[in-house]
């Protein structure tokens, strides 16, 4: 099993920045894809960023392109999401997810961290 623990959420003013961290532990060998998702109240969960476990082939949802950046530190089993120029609509619970398959659903999820952006 893989355990994922997010941290770094909080309250920030619009235009500010936050960096979310995700610590992976357990049987991390074989992880091929990692991603950050978010879910706002009353809305469906959406994937905002994804990459390979080595940080390559990064992809972003349109609303966050140019503002968010996903990165990894494999030596520390860490995944990060740098969020800049934050907007009130970025307010959500952010989740880290991982999978050991090239395609398909993400099998491993963290508990989430709250990000609130005030206007």
Tab-separated table of N, CA, C and O in Angstrom:
chain	number	residue	atom	x	y	z
A	1	UNK	N	0.835	-1.201	0.000
A	1	UNK	CA	0.000	0.000	0.000
A	1	UNK	C	0.867	1.248	0.000
A	1	UNK	O	2.024	1.221	0.399
A	2	UNK	N	0.287	2.301	-0.497
A	2	UNK	CA	0.951	3.601	-0.522
A	2	UNK	C	0.134	4.560	0.331
A	2	UNK	O	-1.086	4.631	0.199
A	3	UNK	N	0.814	5.273	1.197
A	3	UNK	CA	0.161	6.300	1.998
A	3	UNK	C	0.603	7.671	1.496
A	3	UNK	O	1.791	7.884	1.223
A	4	UNK	N	-0.368	8.573	1.398
A	4	UNK	CA	-0.109	9.935	0.932
A	4	UNK	C	-0.630	10.912	1.973
A	4	UNK	O	-1.780	10.780	2.417
A	5	UNK	N	0.188	11.870	2.349
A	5	UNK	CA	-0.216	12.861	3.335
A	5	UNK	C	0.088	14.251	2.801
A	5	UNK	O	1.257	14.588	2.550
A	6	UNK	N	-0.963	15.057	2.619
A	6	UNK	CA	-0.790	16.420	2.118
A	6	UNK	C	-0.589	17.395	3.266
A	6	UNK	O	-1.048	17.162	4.396
A	7	UNK	N	0.057	18.497	2.956
A	7	UNK	CA	0.222	19.591	3.905
A	7	UNK	C	0.436	20.879	3.130
A	7	UNK	O	0.660	20.849	1.914
A	8	UNK	N	0.373	21.998	3.833
A	8	UNK	CA	0.671	23.269	3.205
A	8	UNK	C	-0.525	24.125	2.853
A	8	UNK	O	-0.367	25.257	2.384
A	9	UNK	N	-1.720	23.599	3.071
A	9	UNK	CA	-2.896	24.401	2.786
A	9	UNK	C	-3.048	25.530	3.794
A	9	UNK	O	-2.336	25.593	4.797
A	10	UNK	N	-3.991	26.422	3.521
A	10	UNK	CA	-4.240	27.521	4.438
A	10	UNK	C	-5.063	28.610	3.802
A	10	UNK	O	-5.656	28.412	2.737
A	11	UNK	N	-5.076	29.755	4.466
A	11	UNK	CA	-5.816	30.920	3.999
A	11	UNK	C	-4.842	31.916	3.386
A	11	UNK	O	-3.820	32.254	4.000
A	12	UNK	N	-5.148	32.369	2.186
A	12	UNK	CA	-4.273	33.311	1.503
A	12	UNK	C	-5.130	34.318	0.759
A	12	UNK	O	-6.258	34.008	0.341
A	13	UNK	N	-4.617	35.515	0.599
A	13	UNK	CA	-5.348	36.536	-0.155
A	13	UNK	C	-5.192	36.300	-1.648
A	13	UNK	O	-4.198	35.714	-2.099
A	14	UNK	N	-6.156	36.773	-2.394
A	14	UNK	CA	-6.077	36.671	-3.850
A	14	UNK	C	-4.787	37.314	-4.341
A	14	UNK	O	-4.375	38.368	-3.851
A	15	UNK	N	-4.145	36.627	-5.285
A	15	UNK	CA	-2.869	37.083	-5.803
A	15	UNK	C	-1.672	36.475	-5.094
A	15	UNK	O	-0.541	36.609	-5.571
A	16	UNK	N	-1.917	35.827	-3.974
A	16	UNK	CA	-0.850	35.227	-3.209
A	16	UNK	C	-0.449	33.854	-3.717
A	16	UNK	O	-0.944	33.382	-4.743
A	17	UNK	N	0.460	33.225	-2.979
A	17	UNK	CA	1.001	31.923	-3.372
A	17	UNK	C	0.966	30.954	-2.198
A	17	UNK	O	1.008	31.361	-1.035
A	18	UNK	N	0.888	29.682	-2.532
A	18	UNK	CA	1.013	28.598	-1.564
A	18	UNK	C	1.747	27.459	-2.237
A	18	UNK	O	1.638	27.289	-3.462
A	19	UNK	N	2.452	26.676	-1.445
A	19	UNK	CA	3.037	25.446	-1.965
A	19	UNK	C	2.502	24.286	-1.138
A	19	UNK	O	2.725	24.222	0.078
A	20	UNK	N	1.819	23.395	-1.808
A	20	UNK	CA	1.327	22.183	-1.174
A	20	UNK	C	2.382	21.091	-1.280
A	20	UNK	O	3.090	20.998	-2.280
A	21	UNK	N	2.458	20.283	-0.253
A	21	UNK	CA	3.372	19.153	-0.236
A	21	UNK	C	2.592	17.863	-0.044
A	21	UNK	O	1.548	17.852	0.611
A	22	UNK	N	3.111	16.794	-0.601
A	22	UNK	CA	2.503	15.472	-0.450
A	22	UNK	C	3.627	14.490	-0.153
A	22	UNK	O	4.525	14.306	-0.983
A	23	UNK	N	3.575	13.893	1.018
A	23	UNK	CA	4.581	12.912	1.417
A	23	UNK	C	4.065	11.512	1.131
A	23	UNK	O	3.001	11.133	1.637
A	24	UNK	N	4.816	10.769	0.345
A	24	UNK	CA	4.444	9.396	0.008
A	24	UNK	C	5.263	8.425	0.849
A	24	UNK	O	6.463	8.632	1.051
A	25	UNK	N	4.619	7.395	1.335
A	25	UNK	CA	5.317	6.373	2.114
A	25	UNK	C	4.706	5.018	1.817
A	25	UNK	O	3.695	4.906	1.139
A	26	UNK	N	5.328	3.988	2.349
A	26	UNK	CA	4.870	2.624	2.093
A	26	UNK	C	5.538	2.060	0.854
A	26	UNK	O	6.700	2.348	0.586
A	27	UNK	N	4.791	1.302	0.087
A	27	UNK	CA	5.337	0.660	-1.110
A	27	UNK	C	5.284	1.615	-2.293
A	27	UNK	O	4.460	1.458	-3.202
A	28	UNK	N	6.171	2.601	-2.279
A	28	UNK	CA	6.154	3.624	-3.323
A	28	UNK	C	6.793	3.157	-4.626
A	28	UNK	O	6.597	3.803	-5.668
A	29	UNK	N	7.552	2.072	-4.581
A	29	UNK	CA	8.143	1.577	-5.825
A	29	UNK	C	7.029	1.160	-6.768
A	29	UNK	O	6.054	0.544	-6.347
A	30	UNK	N	7.167	1.521	-8.001
A	30	UNK	CA	6.152	1.177	-8.983
A	30	UNK	C	5.175	2.291	-9.266
A	30	UNK	O	4.374	2.202	-10.199
A	31	UNK	N	5.216	3.372	-8.474
A	31	UNK	CA	4.360	4.521	-8.791
A	31	UNK	C	4.825	5.091	-10.126
A	31	UNK	O	5.999	5.361	-10.310
A	32	UNK	N	3.892	5.283	-11.050
A	32	UNK	CA	4.263	5.835	-12.344
A	32	UNK	C	3.653	7.210	-12.596
A	32	UNK	O	4.182	8.003	-13.357
A	33	UNK	N	2.481	7.482	-11.980
A	33	UNK	CA	1.832	8.773	-12.200
A	33	UNK	C	1.376	9.335	-10.871
A	33	UNK	O	0.905	8.606	-9.990
A	34	UNK	N	1.534	10.633	-10.727
A	34	UNK	CA	0.995	11.327	-9.566
A	34	UNK	C	0.202	12.525	-10.045
A	34	UNK	O	0.395	13.000	-11.165
A	35	UNK	N	-0.700	12.985	-9.188
A	35	UNK	CA	-1.579	14.082	-9.597
A	35	UNK	C	-2.082	14.835	-8.382
A	35	UNK	O	-2.063	14.321	-7.256
A	36	UNK	N	-2.502	16.030	-8.638
A	36	UNK	CA	-3.221	16.838	-7.662
A	36	UNK	C	-4.639	17.057	-8.180
A	36	UNK	O	-4.831	17.465	-9.332
A	37	UNK	N	-5.597	16.804	-7.311
A	37	UNK	CA	-7.001	17.050	-7.601
A	37	UNK	C	-7.507	18.099	-6.612
A	37	UNK	O	-6.897	18.340	-5.574
A	38	UNK	N	-8.645	18.678	-6.925
A	38	UNK	CA	-9.287	19.566	-5.966
A	38	UNK	C	-10.801	19.392	-6.048
A	38	UNK	O	-11.339	18.990	-7.086
A	39	UNK	N	-11.452	19.694	-4.940
A	39	UNK	CA	-12.905	19.633	-4.905
A	39	UNK	C	-13.424	20.797	-4.082
A	39	UNK	O	-13.102	20.928	-2.899
A	40	UNK	N	-14.205	21.635	-4.732
A	40	UNK	CA	-14.843	22.764	-4.068
A	40	UNK	C	-16.242	22.348	-3.622
A	40	UNK	O	-16.830	21.416	-4.183
A	41	UNK	N	-16.803	23.026	-2.617
A	41	UNK	CA	-18.149	22.673	-2.134
A	41	UNK	C	-19.175	22.714	-3.265
A	41	UNK	O	-19.239	23.676	-4.028
A	42	UNK	N	-19.932	21.645	-3.377
A	42	UNK	CA	-20.972	21.578	-4.378
A	42	UNK	C	-20.493	21.313	-5.783
A	42	UNK	O	-21.286	21.311	-6.730
A	43	UNK	N	-19.201	21.070	-5.947
A	43	UNK	CA	-18.653	20.819	-7.273
A	43	UNK	C	-17.993	19.448	-7.333
A	43	UNK	O	-17.641	18.872	-6.303
A	44	UNK	N	-17.842	18.955	-8.557
A	44	UNK	CA	-17.178	17.678	-8.725
A	44	UNK	C	-15.666	17.839	-8.545
A	44	UNK	O	-15.102	18.905	-8.781
A	45	UNK	N	-15.047	16.741	-8.170
A	45	UNK	CA	-13.597	16.749	-8.058
A	45	UNK	C	-12.979	16.890	-9.441
A	45	UNK	O	-13.442	16.275	-10.402
A	46	UNK	N	-11.953	17.708	-9.557
A	46	UNK	CA	-11.281	17.895	-10.835
A	46	UNK	C	-9.772	17.740	-10.655
A	46	UNK	O	-9.208	18.101	-9.632
A	47	UNK	N	-9.158	17.202	-11.703
A	47	UNK	CA	-7.710	17.076	-11.691
A	47	UNK	C	-7.106	18.394	-12.147
A	47	UNK	O	-7.479	18.916	-13.198
A	48	UNK	N	-6.197	18.936	-11.365
A	48	UNK	CA	-5.591	20.210	-11.736
A	48	UNK	C	-4.184	20.058	-12.296
A	48	UNK	O	-3.746	20.892	-13.095
A	49	UNK	N	-3.458	19.018	-11.894
A	49	UNK	CA	-2.102	18.820	-12.389
A	49	UNK	C	-1.727	17.356	-12.265
A	49	UNK	O	-2.203	16.671	-11.350
A	50	UNK	N	-0.887	16.894	-13.171
A	50	UNK	CA	-0.429	15.508	-13.130
A	50	UNK	C	0.936	15.424	-13.789
A	50	UNK	O	1.292	16.263	-14.625
A	51	UNK	N	1.687	14.420	-13.411
A	51	UNK	CA	2.972	14.178	-14.070
A	51	UNK	C	3.391	12.739	-13.807
A	51	UNK	O	2.727	12.011	-13.071
A	52	UNK	N	4.517	12.350	-14.395
A	52	UNK	CA	5.089	11.071	-14.031
A	52	UNK	C	5.693	11.188	-12.637
A	52	UNK	O	5.864	12.288	-12.106
A	53	UNK	N	6.024	10.078	-12.035
A	53	UNK	CA	6.631	10.076	-10.704
A	53	UNK	C	7.958	10.822	-10.708
A	53	UNK	O	8.377	11.369	-9.703
A	54	UNK	N	8.590	10.907	-11.870
A	54	UNK	CA	9.856	11.634	-11.972
A	54	UNK	C	9.659	13.084	-12.385
A	54	UNK	O	10.625	13.798	-12.668
A	55	UNK	N	8.415	13.521	-12.437
A	55	UNK	CA	8.143	14.930	-12.715
A	55	UNK	C	8.075	15.299	-14.177
A	55	UNK	O	8.001	16.486	-14.523
A	56	UNK	N	8.075	14.323	-15.048
A	56	UNK	CA	8.016	14.598	-16.490
A	56	UNK	C	6.577	14.572	-16.992
A	56	UNK	O	5.681	14.116	-16.308
A	57	UNK	N	6.426	15.024	-18.205
A	57	UNK	CA	5.126	14.998	-18.886
A	57	UNK	C	4.036	15.654	-18.041
A	57	UNK	O	2.936	15.116	-17.886
A	58	UNK	N	4.343	16.827	-17.501
A	58	UNK	CA	3.368	17.531	-16.677
A	58	UNK	C	2.200	18.026	-17.521
A	58	UNK	O	2.380	18.464	-18.656
A	59	UNK	N	1.006	17.940	-16.951
A	59	UNK	CA	-0.203	18.406	-17.624
A	59	UNK	C	-1.054	19.160	-16.613
A	59	UNK	O	-1.078	18.800	-15.430
A	60	UNK	N	-1.737	20.193	-17.108
A	60	UNK	CA	-2.494	21.055	-16.215
A	60	UNK	C	-3.890	21.312	-16.765
A	60	UNK	O	-4.095	21.366	-17.970
A	61	UNK	N	-4.827	21.501	-15.839
A	61	UNK	CA	-6.163	21.914	-16.242
A	61	UNK	C	-6.104	23.362	-16.720
A	61	UNK	O	-5.280	24.148	-16.237
A	62	UNK	N	-6.968	23.704	-17.647
A	62	UNK	CA	-6.941	25.049	-18.216
A	62	UNK	C	-7.013	26.169	-17.181
A	62	UNK	O	-6.279	27.153	-17.295
A	63	UNK	N	-7.850	26.043	-16.157
A	63	UNK	CA	-7.964	27.164	-15.200
A	63	UNK	C	-6.688	27.475	-14.426
A	63	UNK	O	-6.557	28.562	-13.858
A	64	UNK	N	-5.735	26.522	-14.396
A	64	UNK	CA	-4.534	26.737	-13.584
A	64	UNK	C	-3.271	26.834	-14.410
A	64	UNK	O	-2.182	27.074	-13.864
A	65	UNK	N	-3.385	26.677	-15.723
A	65	UNK	CA	-2.196	26.740	-16.578
A	65	UNK	C	-1.497	28.083	-16.428
A	65	UNK	O	-2.130	29.136	-16.432
A	66	UNK	N	-0.180	28.015	-16.271
A	66	UNK	CA	0.607	29.228	-16.124
A	66	UNK	C	0.671	29.743	-14.700
A	66	UNK	O	1.449	30.655	-14.400
A	67	UNK	N	-0.142	29.163	-13.806
A	67	UNK	CA	-0.139	29.606	-12.409
A	67	UNK	C	0.319	28.512	-11.443
A	67	UNK	O	0.920	28.817	-10.416
A	68	UNK	N	0.016	27.264	-11.764
A	68	UNK	CA	0.372	26.134	-10.903
A	68	UNK	C	1.513	25.343	-11.534
A	68	UNK	O	1.621	25.265	-12.763
A	69	UNK	N	2.327	24.725	-10.682
A	69	UNK	CA	3.409	23.876	-11.180
A	69	UNK	C	3.564	22.660	-10.276
A	69	UNK	O	3.679	22.810	-9.056
A	70	UNK	N	3.560	21.487	-10.877
A	70	UNK	CA	3.751	20.244	-10.140
A	70	UNK	C	5.213	19.831	-10.239
A	70	UNK	O	5.857	20.008	-11.271
A	71	UNK	N	5.739	19.313	-9.141
A	71	UNK	CA	7.119	18.840	-9.141
A	71	UNK	C	7.256	17.681	-8.160
A	71	UNK	O	6.380	17.467	-7.322
A	72	UNK	N	8.348	16.950	-8.310
A	72	UNK	CA	8.580	15.806	-7.429
A	72	UNK	C	10.017	15.804	-6.939
A	72	UNK	O	10.907	16.374	-7.577
A	73	UNK	N	10.235	15.178	-5.805
A	73	UNK	CA	11.572	14.927	-5.276
A	73	UNK	C	11.586	13.447	-4.901
A	73	UNK	O	11.146	13.070	-3.814
A	74	UNK	N	12.034	12.629	-5.842
A	74	UNK	CA	11.961	11.192	-5.630
A	74	UNK	C	12.851	10.723	-4.471
A	74	UNK	O	12.535	9.751	-3.802
A	75	UNK	N	13.930	11.417	-4.234
A	75	UNK	CA	14.819	11.027	-3.133
A	75	UNK	C	14.108	11.148	-1.785
A	75	UNK	O	14.405	10.400	-0.850
A	76	UNK	N	13.169	12.088	-1.714
A	76	UNK	CA	12.439	12.302	-0.472
A	76	UNK	C	11.018	11.750	-0.537
A	76	UNK	O	10.249	11.905	0.416
A	77	UNK	N	10.654	11.160	-1.676
A	77	UNK	CA	9.279	10.675	-1.880
A	77	UNK	C	8.258	11.788	-1.648
A	77	UNK	O	7.243	11.596	-0.979
A	78	UNK	N	8.549	12.942	-2.224
A	78	UNK	CA	7.681	14.103	-2.062
A	78	UNK	C	7.146	14.576	-3.408
A	78	UNK	O	7.815	14.467	-4.449
A	79	UNK	N	5.941	15.105	-3.367
A	79	UNK	CA	5.300	15.717	-4.521
A	79	UNK	C	4.848	17.105	-4.089
A	79	UNK	O	4.372	17.278	-2.961
A	80	UNK	N	5.012	18.075	-4.958
A	80	UNK	CA	4.664	19.447	-4.605
A	80	UNK	C	3.714	20.051	-5.642
A	80	UNK	O	3.697	19.649	-6.808
A	81	UNK	N	2.958	21.022	-5.182
A	81	UNK	CA	2.154	21.826	-6.097
A	81	UNK	C	2.375	23.286	-5.712
A	81	UNK	O	1.920	23.729	-4.661
A	82	UNK	N	3.113	23.994	-6.549
A	82	UNK	CA	3.324	25.417	-6.348
A	82	UNK	C	2.163	26.158	-6.993
A	82	UNK	O	1.901	25.986	-8.184
A	83	UNK	N	1.485	26.969	-6.203
A	83	UNK	CA	0.312	27.690	-6.696
A	83	UNK	C	0.566	29.186	-6.567
A	83	UNK	O	0.751	29.691	-5.458
A	84	UNK	N	0.576	29.872	-7.689
A	84	UNK	CA	0.819	31.307	-7.728
A	84	UNK	C	-0.409	32.032	-8.263
A	84	UNK	O	-1.287	31.426	-8.877
A	85	UNK	N	-0.444	33.339	-8.040
A	85	UNK	CA	-1.550	34.179	-8.531
A	85	UNK	C	-2.897	33.556	-8.184
A	85	UNK	O	-3.776	33.423	-9.045
A	86	UNK	N	-3.049	33.180	-6.945
A	86	UNK	CA	-4.262	32.474	-6.529
A	86	UNK	C	-5.495	33.354	-6.648
A	86	UNK	O	-5.440	34.575	-6.445
A	87	UNK	N	-6.605	32.701	-6.976
A	87	UNK	CA	-7.882	33.373	-7.150
A	87	UNK	C	-8.911	32.769	-6.191
A	87	UNK	O	-8.756	31.614	-5.783
A	88	UNK	N	-9.949	33.515	-5.851
A	88	UNK	CA	-10.983	32.942	-4.959
A	88	UNK	C	-11.557	31.635	-5.497
A	88	UNK	O	-11.888	30.743	-4.700
A	89	UNK	N	-11.637	31.489	-6.804
A	89	UNK	CA	-12.180	30.251	-7.372
A	89	UNK	C	-11.239	29.064	-7.231
A	89	UNK	O	-11.606	27.939	-7.567
A	90	UNK	N	-10.021	29.284	-6.733
A	90	UNK	CA	-9.115	28.167	-6.437
A	90	UNK	C	-9.421	27.558	-5.074
A	90	UNK	O	-8.830	26.539	-4.708
A	91	UNK	N	-10.320	28.167	-4.316
A	91	UNK	CA	-10.685	27.643	-3.012
A	91	UNK	C	-11.266	26.245	-3.141
A	91	UNK	O	-12.215	26.018	-3.899
A	92	UNK	N	-10.681	25.301	-2.418
A	92	UNK	CA	-11.099	23.902	-2.509
A	92	UNK	C	-10.267	23.077	-1.543
A	92	UNK	O	-9.286	23.570	-0.973
A	93	UNK	N	-10.655	21.824	-1.389
A	93	UNK	CA	-9.789	20.843	-0.733
A	93	UNK	C	-8.933	20.215	-1.827
A	93	UNK	O	-9.462	19.765	-2.857
A	94	UNK	N	-7.645	20.194	-1.609
A	94	UNK	CA	-6.701	19.662	-2.582
A	94	UNK	C	-6.205	18.299	-2.130
A	94	UNK	O	-5.815	18.121	-0.963
A	95	UNK	N	-6.208	17.360	-3.067
A	95	UNK	CA	-5.824	15.982	-2.803
A	95	UNK	C	-4.642	15.578	-3.678
A	95	UNK	O	-4.587	15.907	-4.859
A	96	UNK	N	-3.753	14.829	-3.107
A	96	UNK	CA	-2.669	14.191	-3.831
A	96	UNK	C	-3.106	12.760	-4.152
A	96	UNK	O	-3.748	12.108	-3.317
A	97	UNK	N	-2.766	12.290	-5.346
A	97	UNK	CA	-3.145	10.939	-5.748
A	97	UNK	C	-2.008	10.294	-6.531
A	97	UNK	O	-1.210	10.990	-7.165
A	98	UNK	N	-1.954	8.972	-6.500
A	98	UNK	CA	-0.907	8.237	-7.208
A	98	UNK	C	-1.471	6.945	-7.777
A	98	UNK	O	-2.477	6.425	-7.290
A	99	UNK	N	-0.808	6.469	-8.811
A	99	UNK	CA	-1.190	5.162	-9.346
A	99	UNK	C	0.038	4.441	-9.868
A	99	UNK	O	1.046	5.059	-10.192
A	100	UNK	N	-0.078	3.134	-9.954
A	100	UNK	CA	1.023	2.296	-10.420
A	100	UNK	C	0.767	1.774	-11.826
A	100	UNK	O	1.526	0.947	-12.317
A	101	UNK	N	-0.286	2.269	-12.443
A	101	UNK	CA	-0.586	1.880	-13.810
A	101	UNK	C	-0.421	3.089	-14.713
A	101	UNK	O	-0.611	4.224	-14.294
A	102	UNK	N	-0.077	2.818	-15.975
A	102	UNK	CA	0.120	3.909	-16.925
A	102	UNK	C	-1.199	4.629	-17.184
A	102	UNK	O	-1.244	5.840	-17.366
A	103	UNK	N	-2.285	3.872	-17.191
A	103	UNK	CA	-3.605	4.448	-17.423
A	103	UNK	C	-4.572	3.927	-16.368
A	103	UNK	O	-4.252	2.999	-15.623
A	104	UNK	N	-5.729	4.516	-16.298
A	104	UNK	CA	-6.732	4.055	-15.355
A	104	UNK	C	-6.898	5.000	-14.186
A	104	UNK	O	-6.417	6.127	-14.190
A	105	UNK	N	-7.599	4.519	-13.174
A	105	UNK	CA	-7.901	5.343	-12.011
A	105	UNK	C	-6.698	5.447	-11.070
A	105	UNK	O	-5.831	4.579	-11.034
A	106	UNK	N	-6.699	6.529	-10.304
A	106	UNK	CA	-5.690	6.683	-9.258
A	106	UNK	C	-6.130	5.848	-8.058
A	106	UNK	O	-7.226	6.020	-7.536
A	107	UNK	N	-5.240	4.953	-7.631
A	107	UNK	CA	-5.606	4.000	-6.595
A	107	UNK	C	-5.322	4.506	-5.190
A	107	UNK	O	-5.909	4.010	-4.227
A	108	UNK	N	-4.430	5.466	-5.072
A	108	UNK	CA	-3.981	5.926	-3.762
A	108	UNK	C	-4.268	7.417	-3.612
A	108	UNK	O	-3.963	8.204	-4.513
A	109	UNK	N	-4.838	7.763	-2.453
A	109	UNK	CA	-5.271	9.133	-2.211
A	109	UNK	C	-4.869	9.599	-0.818
A	109	UNK	O	-4.864	8.803	0.132
A	110	UNK	N	-4.567	10.888	-0.727
A	110	UNK	CA	-4.361	11.478	0.575
A	110	UNK	C	-5.682	11.941	1.162
A	110	UNK	O	-6.741	11.813	0.532
A	111	UNK	N	-5.616	12.527	2.347
A	111	UNK	CA	-6.824	12.949	3.051
A	111	UNK	C	-7.262	14.358	2.649
A	111	UNK	O	-8.384	14.763	2.963
A	112	UNK	N	-6.388	15.078	1.973
A	112	UNK	CA	-6.729	16.413	1.496
A	112	UNK	C	-6.253	17.520	2.418
A	112	UNK	O	-6.058	17.324	3.616
A	113	UNK	N	-6.060	18.689	1.826
A	113	UNK	CA	-5.686	19.875	2.593
A	113	UNK	C	-6.493	21.055	2.056
A	113	UNK	O	-6.645	21.212	0.845
A	114	UNK	N	-7.024	21.864	2.955
A	114	UNK	CA	-7.909	22.955	2.568
A	114	UNK	C	-7.114	24.164	2.122
A	114	UNK	O	-6.185	24.602	2.810
A	115	UNK	N	-7.498	24.713	0.986
A	115	UNK	CA	-6.947	25.971	0.491
A	115	UNK	C	-8.104	26.961	0.371
A	115	UNK	O	-9.099	26.672	-0.299
A	116	UNK	N	-7.968	28.091	1.026
A	116	UNK	CA	-8.996	29.131	0.958
A	116	UNK	C	-8.352	30.425	0.487
A	116	UNK	O	-7.373	30.878	1.078
A	117	UNK	N	-8.898	30.976	-0.584
A	117	UNK	CA	-8.378	32.214	-1.149
A	117	UNK	C	-9.421	33.300	-0.944
A	117	UNK	O	-10.536	33.198	-1.457
A	118	UNK	N	-9.058	34.326	-0.206
A	118	UNK	CA	-9.995	35.416	0.068
A	118	UNK	C	-9.837	36.523	-0.968
A	118	UNK	O	-8.739	36.757	-1.486
A	119	UNK	N	-10.930	37.194	-1.241
A	119	UNK	CA	-10.903	38.256	-2.249
A	119	UNK	C	-10.570	39.601	-1.629
A	119	UNK	O	-10.519	39.747	-0.424
